[in-house]
Amino acid sequence: MSQPLRLGIAGLGTVGVGVVKIIRQHAAMLTARTGRDISISAVSARSKDKDRGVLLSGYAWEDDPVALATRDDVDVFVELMGGSDGPAKAATEAAIAAGKHVITANKAMLAMHGQALAEAAETAKVSLRYEAAVCGGIPVIKALTEGLAGNDITRVMGVMNGSCNYILTRMEDSGLNYQEIFAEADGLGYLEADPQLDVGGIDAAHKLAILSSIAFGTKVDFDGITLEGIERVSIEDITAAADMGYKIKLLGVAQMTGRGLEQRMQPCLVPASSPLGQLQGGTNMVVIEGDSIEQVVLRGPGAGMGPTASAVMADVCDIARGLNIPVFGVPADTLTTSQPAVSTAPAPYYLRMGLVDKPGALAKIATVLGEAGVSIDRMRQYGHADTAAPVLIVTHKTASASIENALQAMETTGVLAGAPVALRIEEL
C-alpha cells in the first residue's frame, strides 16, 4: 500500500463540508479504488467556531490558508474559498511553489488567472485540477481532456448556470414575471451573494471560458466573451416562445471559426423538443460536438453539496492514482492567444414588438425587414386590450448585422410602442 494522500482543505462551506463527509463515509471504497488511503491533515476557514454539522476537531486548524497550503503534512491543497483574487489566489500560488498538488472549485480564479497558474503548476510538475469549477457534478472537464481527447472539437454549448435555468423555467411554469421569480430564487438561497454573477451571466461565462480553452487549445479569454444576462427576458417572451415551439435558455456557445474564437453567453431560443429545451430547474447541460463523436450530451446537477463535492473527489482520486496531465489538456506554453470573433453565422431570430394601433403599422415593419435582407418565416399578431398590438416574428436564417440594421431602422418608422426584443434561435 502506498503512503496516504493527505489533504489540506481551505474553505468549509457547503462544498468543503461535503468533501469531509465523503472522505469519512467512503474511506474504504476510496482506498480500494485508488490504492491509497485518503486523509485530511488540516483545514482552514474564516471562522473556527461555526457549527458546520460535521466534527472537525481531529484536523489541525490554520487561520491563514497560505500557511495551510505550505504545511509539510499536506500533499494536496484543496481550495474551496472562491474569489478570483485575494486569499484563494495567494494560497494556490503558495501551494504550487511548495510543490503541492492543487484542486479547486474556483471558476473565477481560473477564468482570470488560469494561464499563469497552469504554467506555474506544469513547471513545478504538480497537478492543478478543477472538475468542480464547471457545472457541478457533470464530469465535463474529464470528458474534454481525456474521454474526447481523440476528437477535433467543433462546438461546445450548454446551460451552465442552474440559478438562471431555475428562474426561466419557473417563470414559464408559474406565469410570474422576472422580478417575482428572482425574489423567490434569492429567498431560497439559489443566488450568489452578488446575484449579478448569476443573472448577469458572469458565472456561466467563467465556465464557458474554461471549456473554450480546453476545447480549442487557446489561452483562457473571459474578456472575449459576448455577454448578456437574463434580466431583460420577460414573461411575454417566455410565453410567446413556448407558443411557437421554443424555450428560452441562457446559452453558452463556443466555436472556432475562420475569423477567430467565437464565445457568447446570452439568452437564446432552442427547440422545445431538444435536450436543452427539456432541461428543467437547476440542472445543467453541456453539449460537445466533435469530428469523430458528432455530439455528446452531458446532463446533471450543476451545484450543491453532493454534486460539487463529488467532482472534487474525482480529482482527489486521480491524484491518488498518480495521474498528472496538462491543466488545459495540452501544455500551457503551447496554448495560443485567440482572436475574439463576433458571430456572423446566419441564424433564425425571434422578434417581439408592440405596434401602435393604426393602419399600415405592420406593413412598415415588414418593409424594414425586407430592406435589411431579413426574410420572415412565421409571424403572429395577437389581440390586444390597449393601444399596442403584440407582434411576434420568426425569421429565416439571417446575419446578426442584418437584424441590428433592421432594429435601428424600425426606430424611425413611428409605429413601435416600445423597444423591440430580438433573440437568436440556436439550432441543435
Short mmCIF file of C-alpha atoms in Angstrom, two decimals, residues 33-422:
data_model
loop_
_atom_site.label_atom_id
_atom_site.label_comp_id
_atom_site.label_asym_id
_atom_site.label_seq_id
_atom_site.Cartn_x
_atom_site.Cartn_y
_atom_site.Cartn_z
CA ARG A 33 -10.41 2.49 -5.99
CA THR A 34 -7.13 4.40 -5.72
CA GLY A 35 -4.76 2.06 -3.89
CA ARG A 36 -4.08 4.73 -1.25
CA ASP A 37 -5.67 5.87 1.96
CA ILE A 38 -7.02 9.42 1.65
CA SER A 39 -6.93 11.55 4.77
CA ILE A 40 -7.37 15.15 5.87
CA SER A 41 -4.43 16.71 7.73
CA ALA A 42 -5.62 20.27 8.25
CA VAL A 43 -8.39 22.72 7.43
CA SER A 44 -8.92 26.45 7.24
CA ALA A 45 -11.92 28.77 7.12
CA ARG A 46 -12.98 32.25 8.18
CA SER A 47 -14.48 31.10 11.47
CA LYS A 48 -13.19 28.25 13.62
CA ASP A 49 -16.18 28.16 15.98
CA LYS A 50 -19.01 27.97 13.45
CA ASP A 51 -21.18 24.85 13.71
CA ARG A 52 -20.91 23.12 10.34
CA GLY A 53 -22.69 19.92 11.26
CA VAL A 54 -19.52 17.84 10.99
CA LEU A 55 -16.80 17.14 13.57
CA LEU A 56 -13.54 18.87 12.66
CA SER A 57 -11.61 18.55 15.94
CA GLY A 58 -9.46 15.74 14.54
CA TYR A 59 -7.83 18.05 12.00
CA ALA A 60 -5.22 20.74 12.54
CA TRP A 61 -6.58 24.26 12.13
CA GLU A 62 -4.92 27.10 10.23
CA ASP A 63 -6.33 30.62 10.27
CA ASP A 64 -4.23 31.50 7.23
CA PRO A 65 -4.91 29.48 4.05
CA VAL A 66 -1.38 30.23 2.79
CA ALA A 67 0.02 28.54 5.90
CA LEU A 68 -2.28 25.60 5.26
CA ALA A 69 -1.15 25.35 1.64
CA THR A 70 2.51 25.03 2.64
CA ARG A 71 2.26 22.59 5.57
CA ASP A 72 4.64 19.63 5.46
CA ASP A 73 1.78 17.20 6.14
CA VAL A 74 -0.29 18.39 3.17
CA ASP A 75 0.17 16.73 -0.23
CA VAL A 76 -2.88 18.26 -1.91
CA PHE A 77 -4.22 21.75 -1.28
CA VAL A 78 -8.00 21.83 -1.83
CA GLU A 79 -9.11 25.42 -2.47
CA LEU A 80 -12.83 25.91 -1.86
CA MET A 81 -12.87 29.56 -0.74
CA GLY A 82 -13.79 31.25 -4.01
CA GLY A 83 -12.89 34.66 -5.38
CA SER A 84 -10.73 35.41 -8.39
CA ASP A 85 -8.00 37.06 -6.31
CA GLY A 86 -7.18 37.53 -2.64
CA PRO A 87 -6.58 34.58 -0.30
CA ALA A 88 -7.65 31.95 -2.85
CA LYS A 89 -5.10 33.03 -5.46
CA ALA A 90 -2.35 33.66 -2.91
CA ALA A 91 -2.80 30.25 -1.29
CA THR A 92 -2.98 28.47 -4.64
CA GLU A 93 0.24 30.11 -5.79
CA ALA A 94 1.91 29.24 -2.47
CA ALA A 95 0.85 25.61 -2.74
CA ILE A 96 2.24 25.27 -6.27
CA ALA A 97 5.51 26.96 -5.26
CA ALA A 98 5.78 24.49 -2.37
CA GLY A 99 5.35 21.54 -4.71
CA LYS A 100 1.80 20.68 -3.64
CA HIS A 101 -0.94 19.47 -5.94
CA VAL A 102 -3.96 21.78 -6.10
CA ILE A 103 -7.65 21.05 -6.51
CA THR A 104 -10.01 24.00 -6.85
CA ALA A 105 -13.68 24.70 -7.48
CA ASN A 106 -12.85 28.33 -8.26
CA LYS A 107 -14.08 29.12 -11.77
CA ALA A 108 -13.49 32.87 -11.40
CA MET A 109 -9.82 32.40 -10.47
CA LEU A 110 -9.23 30.08 -13.42
CA ALA A 111 -11.08 32.34 -15.85
CA MET A 112 -8.93 35.30 -14.80
CA HIS A 113 -5.57 33.69 -13.97
CA GLY A 114 -5.75 30.20 -15.46
CA GLN A 115 -2.85 30.64 -17.87
CA ALA A 116 -0.36 31.81 -15.25
CA LEU A 117 -1.44 29.17 -12.74
CA ALA A 118 -1.26 26.42 -15.37
CA GLU A 119 2.25 27.44 -16.40
CA ALA A 120 3.36 27.52 -12.77
CA ALA A 121 1.84 24.10 -11.99
CA GLU A 122 3.35 22.45 -15.06
CA THR A 123 6.77 23.97 -14.36
CA ALA A 124 6.56 22.63 -10.79
CA LYS A 125 5.34 19.26 -12.12
CA VAL A 126 2.27 19.29 -9.87
CA SER A 127 -1.38 18.79 -10.75
CA LEU A 128 -3.88 21.64 -10.92
CA ARG A 129 -7.32 20.11 -11.24
CA TYR A 130 -10.73 21.77 -11.26
CA GLU A 131 -13.57 19.42 -12.19
CA ALA A 132 -15.77 21.07 -9.57
CA ALA A 133 -15.30 24.52 -11.11
CA VAL A 134 -17.55 23.83 -14.12
CA CYS A 135 -21.13 22.52 -13.91
CA GLY A 136 -21.04 20.85 -10.51
CA GLY A 137 -21.34 17.10 -10.72
CA ILE A 138 -21.10 16.83 -14.53
CA PRO A 139 -17.65 15.40 -15.46
CA VAL A 140 -17.22 17.78 -18.39
CA ILE A 141 -13.55 18.64 -17.74
CA LYS A 142 -12.57 14.98 -17.74
CA ALA A 143 -14.71 14.40 -20.82
CA LEU A 144 -12.89 17.10 -22.79
CA THR A 145 -9.34 16.48 -21.55
CA GLU A 146 -9.50 12.67 -21.56
CA GLY A 147 -12.59 10.94 -22.91
CA LEU A 148 -12.80 13.06 -26.06
CA ALA A 149 -9.06 13.71 -26.49
CA GLY A 150 -9.14 11.97 -29.89
CA ASN A 151 -11.60 14.47 -31.31
CA ASP A 152 -11.24 17.77 -33.08
CA ILE A 153 -13.87 19.66 -31.08
CA THR A 154 -16.06 21.83 -33.30
CA ARG A 155 -18.51 23.35 -30.82
CA VAL A 156 -19.23 23.45 -27.09
CA MET A 157 -22.51 24.81 -25.83
CA GLY A 158 -24.84 24.46 -22.92
CA VAL A 159 -26.80 25.71 -19.95
CA MET A 160 -24.13 26.34 -17.33
CA ASN A 161 -25.92 28.21 -14.55
CA GLY A 162 -28.65 26.38 -12.66
CA SER A 163 -30.00 29.52 -10.99
CA CYS A 164 -30.78 31.15 -14.33
CA ASN A 165 -32.36 27.97 -15.63
CA TYR A 166 -34.47 27.77 -12.46
CA ILE A 167 -35.69 31.34 -12.94
CA LEU A 168 -36.57 30.87 -16.61
CA THR A 169 -38.38 27.55 -16.12
CA ARG A 170 -40.23 28.84 -13.02
CA MET A 171 -41.39 31.88 -14.97
CA GLU A 172 -42.91 29.62 -17.61
CA ASP A 173 -44.46 27.21 -15.12
CA SER A 174 -45.92 29.91 -12.88
CA GLY A 175 -46.70 32.70 -15.33
CA LEU A 176 -45.00 35.13 -12.94
CA ASN A 177 -42.63 37.84 -14.11
CA TYR A 178 -38.86 38.00 -13.77
CA GLN A 179 -38.81 40.23 -10.69
CA GLU A 180 -41.14 37.91 -8.76
CA ILE A 181 -39.20 34.74 -9.56
CA PHE A 182 -35.87 36.49 -8.93
CA ALA A 183 -37.08 37.35 -5.41
CA GLU A 184 -38.22 33.75 -4.93
CA ALA A 185 -34.87 32.32 -6.03
CA ASP A 186 -33.00 34.75 -3.82
CA GLY A 187 -35.17 33.82 -0.84
CA LEU A 188 -34.46 30.13 -1.41
CA GLY A 189 -30.73 30.78 -1.41
CA TYR A 190 -30.27 29.86 -5.07
CA LEU A 191 -28.38 33.05 -5.97
CA GLU A 192 -24.83 34.15 -5.20
CA ALA A 193 -24.25 36.85 -2.57
CA ASP A 194 -23.85 39.10 -5.61
CA PRO A 195 -26.82 37.95 -7.73
CA GLN A 196 -25.38 39.65 -10.82
CA LEU A 197 -22.83 36.83 -11.03
CA ASP A 198 -25.76 34.53 -11.79
CA VAL A 199 -28.42 36.55 -13.62
CA GLY A 200 -25.84 38.69 -15.42
CA GLY A 201 -24.33 35.57 -16.94
CA ILE A 202 -20.88 36.14 -15.38
CA ASP A 203 -20.71 32.83 -13.51
CA ALA A 204 -21.70 30.89 -16.62
CA ALA A 205 -19.26 32.89 -18.76
CA HIS A 206 -16.39 31.95 -16.42
CA LYS A 207 -17.24 28.31 -17.11
CA LEU A 208 -17.51 28.85 -20.85
CA ALA A 209 -14.07 30.50 -20.95
CA ILE A 210 -12.52 27.45 -19.26
CA LEU A 211 -14.26 24.98 -21.58
CA SER A 212 -13.23 27.01 -24.64
CA SER A 213 -9.59 26.84 -23.62
CA ILE A 214 -9.65 23.05 -23.33
CA ALA A 215 -11.73 22.51 -26.46
CA PHE A 216 -9.73 24.75 -28.79
CA GLY A 217 -6.24 24.87 -27.29
CA THR A 218 -6.37 28.59 -26.55
CA LYS A 219 -5.49 30.72 -23.54
CA VAL A 220 -8.47 31.40 -21.31
CA ASP A 221 -10.12 34.59 -22.59
CA PHE A 222 -13.03 35.66 -20.42
CA ASP A 223 -12.93 39.20 -21.84
CA GLY A 224 -13.51 37.82 -25.34
CA ILE A 225 -17.00 36.55 -24.46
CA THR A 226 -20.06 38.35 -25.77
CA LEU A 227 -22.07 38.53 -22.56
CA GLU A 228 -25.73 39.23 -21.81
CA GLY A 229 -27.73 38.10 -18.79
CA ILE A 230 -31.39 37.22 -18.41
CA GLU A 231 -32.64 40.44 -16.83
CA ARG A 232 -34.42 41.61 -19.99
CA VAL A 233 -36.27 38.32 -20.60
CA SER A 234 -39.96 38.95 -19.91
CA ILE A 235 -42.79 36.57 -19.17
CA GLU A 236 -44.26 37.72 -22.50
CA ASP A 237 -41.15 36.44 -24.29
CA ILE A 238 -41.26 33.11 -22.49
CA THR A 239 -44.97 32.64 -23.21
CA ALA A 240 -44.62 33.67 -26.85
CA ALA A 241 -41.59 31.43 -27.38
CA ALA A 242 -43.48 28.46 -25.93
CA ASP A 243 -46.42 29.21 -28.20
CA MET A 244 -44.08 28.94 -31.19
CA GLY A 245 -42.37 25.74 -30.06
CA TYR A 246 -39.30 27.16 -28.29
CA LYS A 247 -37.81 27.58 -24.82
CA ILE A 248 -35.59 30.45 -23.71
CA LYS A 249 -32.28 29.48 -22.10
CA LEU A 250 -29.18 31.34 -21.01
CA LEU A 251 -26.99 29.53 -23.50
CA GLY A 252 -23.22 29.47 -23.76
CA VAL A 253 -21.72 28.72 -27.18
CA ALA A 254 -18.06 28.47 -28.17
CA GLN A 255 -16.69 27.53 -31.57
CA MET A 256 -13.55 28.21 -33.59
CA THR A 257 -14.20 29.96 -36.89
CA GLY A 258 -12.05 31.25 -39.73
CA ARG A 259 -12.25 34.70 -38.13
CA GLY A 260 -11.27 33.57 -34.63
CA LEU A 261 -12.79 32.16 -31.45
CA GLU A 262 -16.48 32.87 -31.06
CA GLN A 263 -17.66 32.83 -27.44
CA ARG A 264 -21.07 34.06 -26.37
CA MET A 265 -23.23 33.73 -23.30
CA GLN A 266 -26.70 35.14 -23.92
CA PRO A 267 -30.41 34.29 -23.83
CA CYS A 268 -31.35 32.21 -26.88
CA LEU A 269 -34.32 30.24 -28.09
CA VAL A 270 -33.89 26.49 -28.50
CA PRO A 271 -36.43 23.97 -29.83
CA ALA A 272 -38.70 22.83 -27.00
CA SER A 273 -38.23 19.20 -28.10
CA SER A 274 -34.42 19.35 -27.92
CA PRO A 275 -32.43 18.10 -24.89
CA LEU A 276 -31.64 21.70 -23.94
CA GLY A 277 -35.26 22.70 -24.37
CA GLN A 278 -36.39 19.98 -21.99
CA LEU A 279 -33.92 20.96 -19.26
CA GLN A 280 -35.77 21.95 -16.11
CA GLY A 281 -34.95 23.67 -12.82
CA GLY A 282 -31.38 23.96 -11.58
CA THR A 283 -29.97 21.26 -13.83
CA ASN A 284 -27.00 21.95 -16.13
CA MET A 285 -26.31 20.52 -19.58
CA VAL A 286 -23.25 20.68 -21.82
CA VAL A 287 -23.33 19.62 -25.46
CA ILE A 288 -19.96 18.81 -27.07
CA GLU A 289 -19.57 18.28 -30.80
CA GLY A 290 -16.50 16.70 -32.38
CA ASP A 291 -15.43 15.26 -35.69
CA SER A 292 -15.47 11.64 -34.51
CA ILE A 293 -18.22 11.54 -31.88
CA GLU A 294 -20.55 14.01 -33.62
CA GLN A 295 -22.43 15.01 -30.45
CA VAL A 296 -22.25 14.14 -26.75
CA VAL A 297 -24.79 15.46 -24.24
CA LEU A 298 -23.82 15.66 -20.55
CA ARG A 299 -26.61 16.44 -18.09
CA GLY A 300 -26.62 16.66 -14.31
CA PRO A 301 -26.82 18.79 -11.17
CA GLY A 302 -24.85 21.99 -11.55
CA ALA A 303 -24.33 22.83 -7.88
CA GLY A 304 -24.97 21.68 -4.33
CA MET A 305 -23.04 19.87 -1.63
CA GLY A 306 -23.13 16.34 -3.02
CA PRO A 307 -22.58 17.01 -6.74
CA THR A 308 -19.76 19.53 -6.30
CA ALA A 309 -18.01 17.55 -3.57
CA SER A 310 -18.26 14.51 -5.84
CA ALA A 311 -16.39 16.44 -8.53
CA VAL A 312 -13.69 17.45 -6.03
CA MET A 313 -13.26 13.83 -5.02
CA ALA A 314 -12.91 12.74 -8.65
CA ASP A 315 -9.82 14.96 -8.81
CA VAL A 316 -8.57 13.66 -5.46
CA CYS A 317 -8.83 10.10 -6.76
CA ASP A 318 -6.96 10.93 -9.96
CA ILE A 319 -4.10 12.46 -8.00
CA ALA A 320 -4.07 9.45 -5.68
CA ARG A 321 -3.70 7.21 -8.75
CA GLY A 322 -0.76 9.29 -9.97
CA LEU A 323 -2.49 10.91 -12.94
CA ASN A 324 -0.95 14.22 -13.95
CA ILE A 325 -1.99 15.71 -17.27
CA PRO A 326 -1.62 19.29 -18.57
CA VAL A 327 -4.03 21.67 -16.89
CA PHE A 328 -5.96 22.55 -20.05
CA GLY A 329 -5.35 19.29 -21.90
CA VAL A 330 -2.19 20.39 -23.73
CA PRO A 331 0.97 22.00 -22.29
CA ALA A 332 0.18 25.53 -21.13
CA ASP A 333 3.08 27.03 -23.09
CA THR A 334 1.52 25.73 -26.33
CA LEU A 335 -1.87 27.39 -25.80
CA THR A 336 -2.45 30.06 -28.40
CA THR A 337 -3.85 33.56 -27.99
CA SER A 338 -7.23 33.55 -29.66
CA GLN A 339 -8.67 36.28 -31.84
CA PRO A 340 -12.12 37.10 -30.44
CA ALA A 341 -14.81 36.83 -33.09
CA VAL A 342 -18.40 38.01 -33.15
CA SER A 343 -20.82 35.54 -34.66
CA THR A 344 -21.57 36.17 -38.32
CA ALA A 345 -23.06 32.74 -38.98
CA PRO A 346 -26.66 33.18 -40.18
CA ALA A 347 -29.33 32.01 -37.74
CA PRO A 348 -33.06 32.41 -37.32
CA TYR A 349 -34.17 35.14 -34.91
CA TYR A 350 -37.20 35.68 -32.71
CA LEU A 351 -38.54 39.23 -32.74
CA ARG A 352 -41.19 40.64 -30.43
CA MET A 353 -42.57 44.15 -30.64
CA GLY A 354 -45.60 46.18 -29.81
CA LEU A 355 -47.04 48.24 -32.66
CA VAL A 356 -49.23 51.29 -32.37
CA ASP A 357 -52.79 50.56 -33.42
CA LYS A 358 -53.02 52.34 -36.76
CA PRO A 359 -53.30 51.24 -40.39
CA GLY A 360 -50.10 50.19 -42.14
CA ALA A 361 -48.04 49.65 -38.98
CA LEU A 362 -47.28 46.01 -39.67
CA ALA A 363 -46.58 46.73 -43.34
CA LYS A 364 -43.92 49.27 -42.36
CA ILE A 365 -42.17 46.67 -40.17
CA ALA A 366 -42.28 44.09 -42.96
CA THR A 367 -40.80 46.65 -45.37
CA VAL A 368 -37.96 47.49 -42.96
CA LEU A 369 -37.13 43.80 -42.54
CA GLY A 370 -37.16 43.24 -46.29
CA GLU A 371 -34.90 46.21 -46.96
CA ALA A 372 -32.43 44.87 -44.36
CA GLY A 373 -32.39 41.50 -46.11
CA VAL A 374 -34.35 39.73 -43.35
CA SER A 375 -36.89 37.18 -44.56
CA ILE A 376 -39.92 36.31 -42.41
CA ASP A 377 -40.58 32.63 -41.72
CA ARG A 378 -43.54 32.93 -39.34
CA MET A 379 -45.48 35.82 -37.90
CA ARG A 380 -48.24 36.11 -35.32
CA GLN A 381 -50.27 39.09 -34.25
CA TYR A 382 -52.26 38.82 -31.05
CA GLY A 383 -55.40 40.57 -29.89
CA HIS A 384 -54.85 43.50 -27.56
CA ALA A 385 -56.76 45.48 -24.99
CA ASP A 386 -54.73 48.70 -25.17
CA THR A 387 -53.05 50.78 -27.83
CA ALA A 388 -50.14 48.37 -28.51
CA ALA A 389 -50.63 45.35 -30.76
CA PRO A 390 -48.21 42.50 -29.84
CA VAL A 391 -46.46 41.03 -32.90
CA LEU A 392 -44.13 38.01 -33.00
CA ILE A 393 -41.86 37.22 -35.91
CA VAL A 394 -39.54 34.25 -36.52
CA THR A 395 -37.11 34.97 -39.32
CA HIS A 396 -35.35 32.69 -41.73
CA LYS A 397 -31.61 32.40 -41.22
CA THR A 398 -30.03 35.82 -41.34
CA ALA A 399 -26.84 37.54 -40.24
CA SER A 400 -26.79 39.29 -36.87
CA ALA A 401 -25.73 42.51 -38.62
CA SER A 402 -28.90 42.43 -40.73
CA ILE A 403 -31.03 42.09 -37.58
CA GLU A 404 -29.21 45.00 -35.96
CA ASN A 405 -29.73 47.16 -39.04
CA ALA A 406 -33.41 46.27 -39.12
CA LEU A 407 -33.88 47.11 -35.43
CA GLN A 408 -32.25 50.50 -35.92
CA ALA A 409 -34.44 51.23 -38.94
CA MET A 410 -37.59 50.25 -37.01
CA GLU A 411 -36.93 53.09 -34.56
CA THR A 412 -37.54 55.59 -37.35
CA THR A 413 -40.89 54.16 -38.52
CA GLY A 414 -43.01 55.78 -35.82
CA VAL A 415 -45.06 52.59 -35.36
CA LEU A 416 -43.26 51.00 -32.38
CA ALA A 417 -44.96 51.21 -29.00
CA GLY A 418 -41.74 50.21 -27.21
CA ALA A 419 -38.27 48.81 -27.77
CA PRO A 420 -38.36 45.56 -29.81
CA VAL A 421 -36.80 42.36 -28.48
CA ALA A 422 -34.53 40.18 -30.64
#
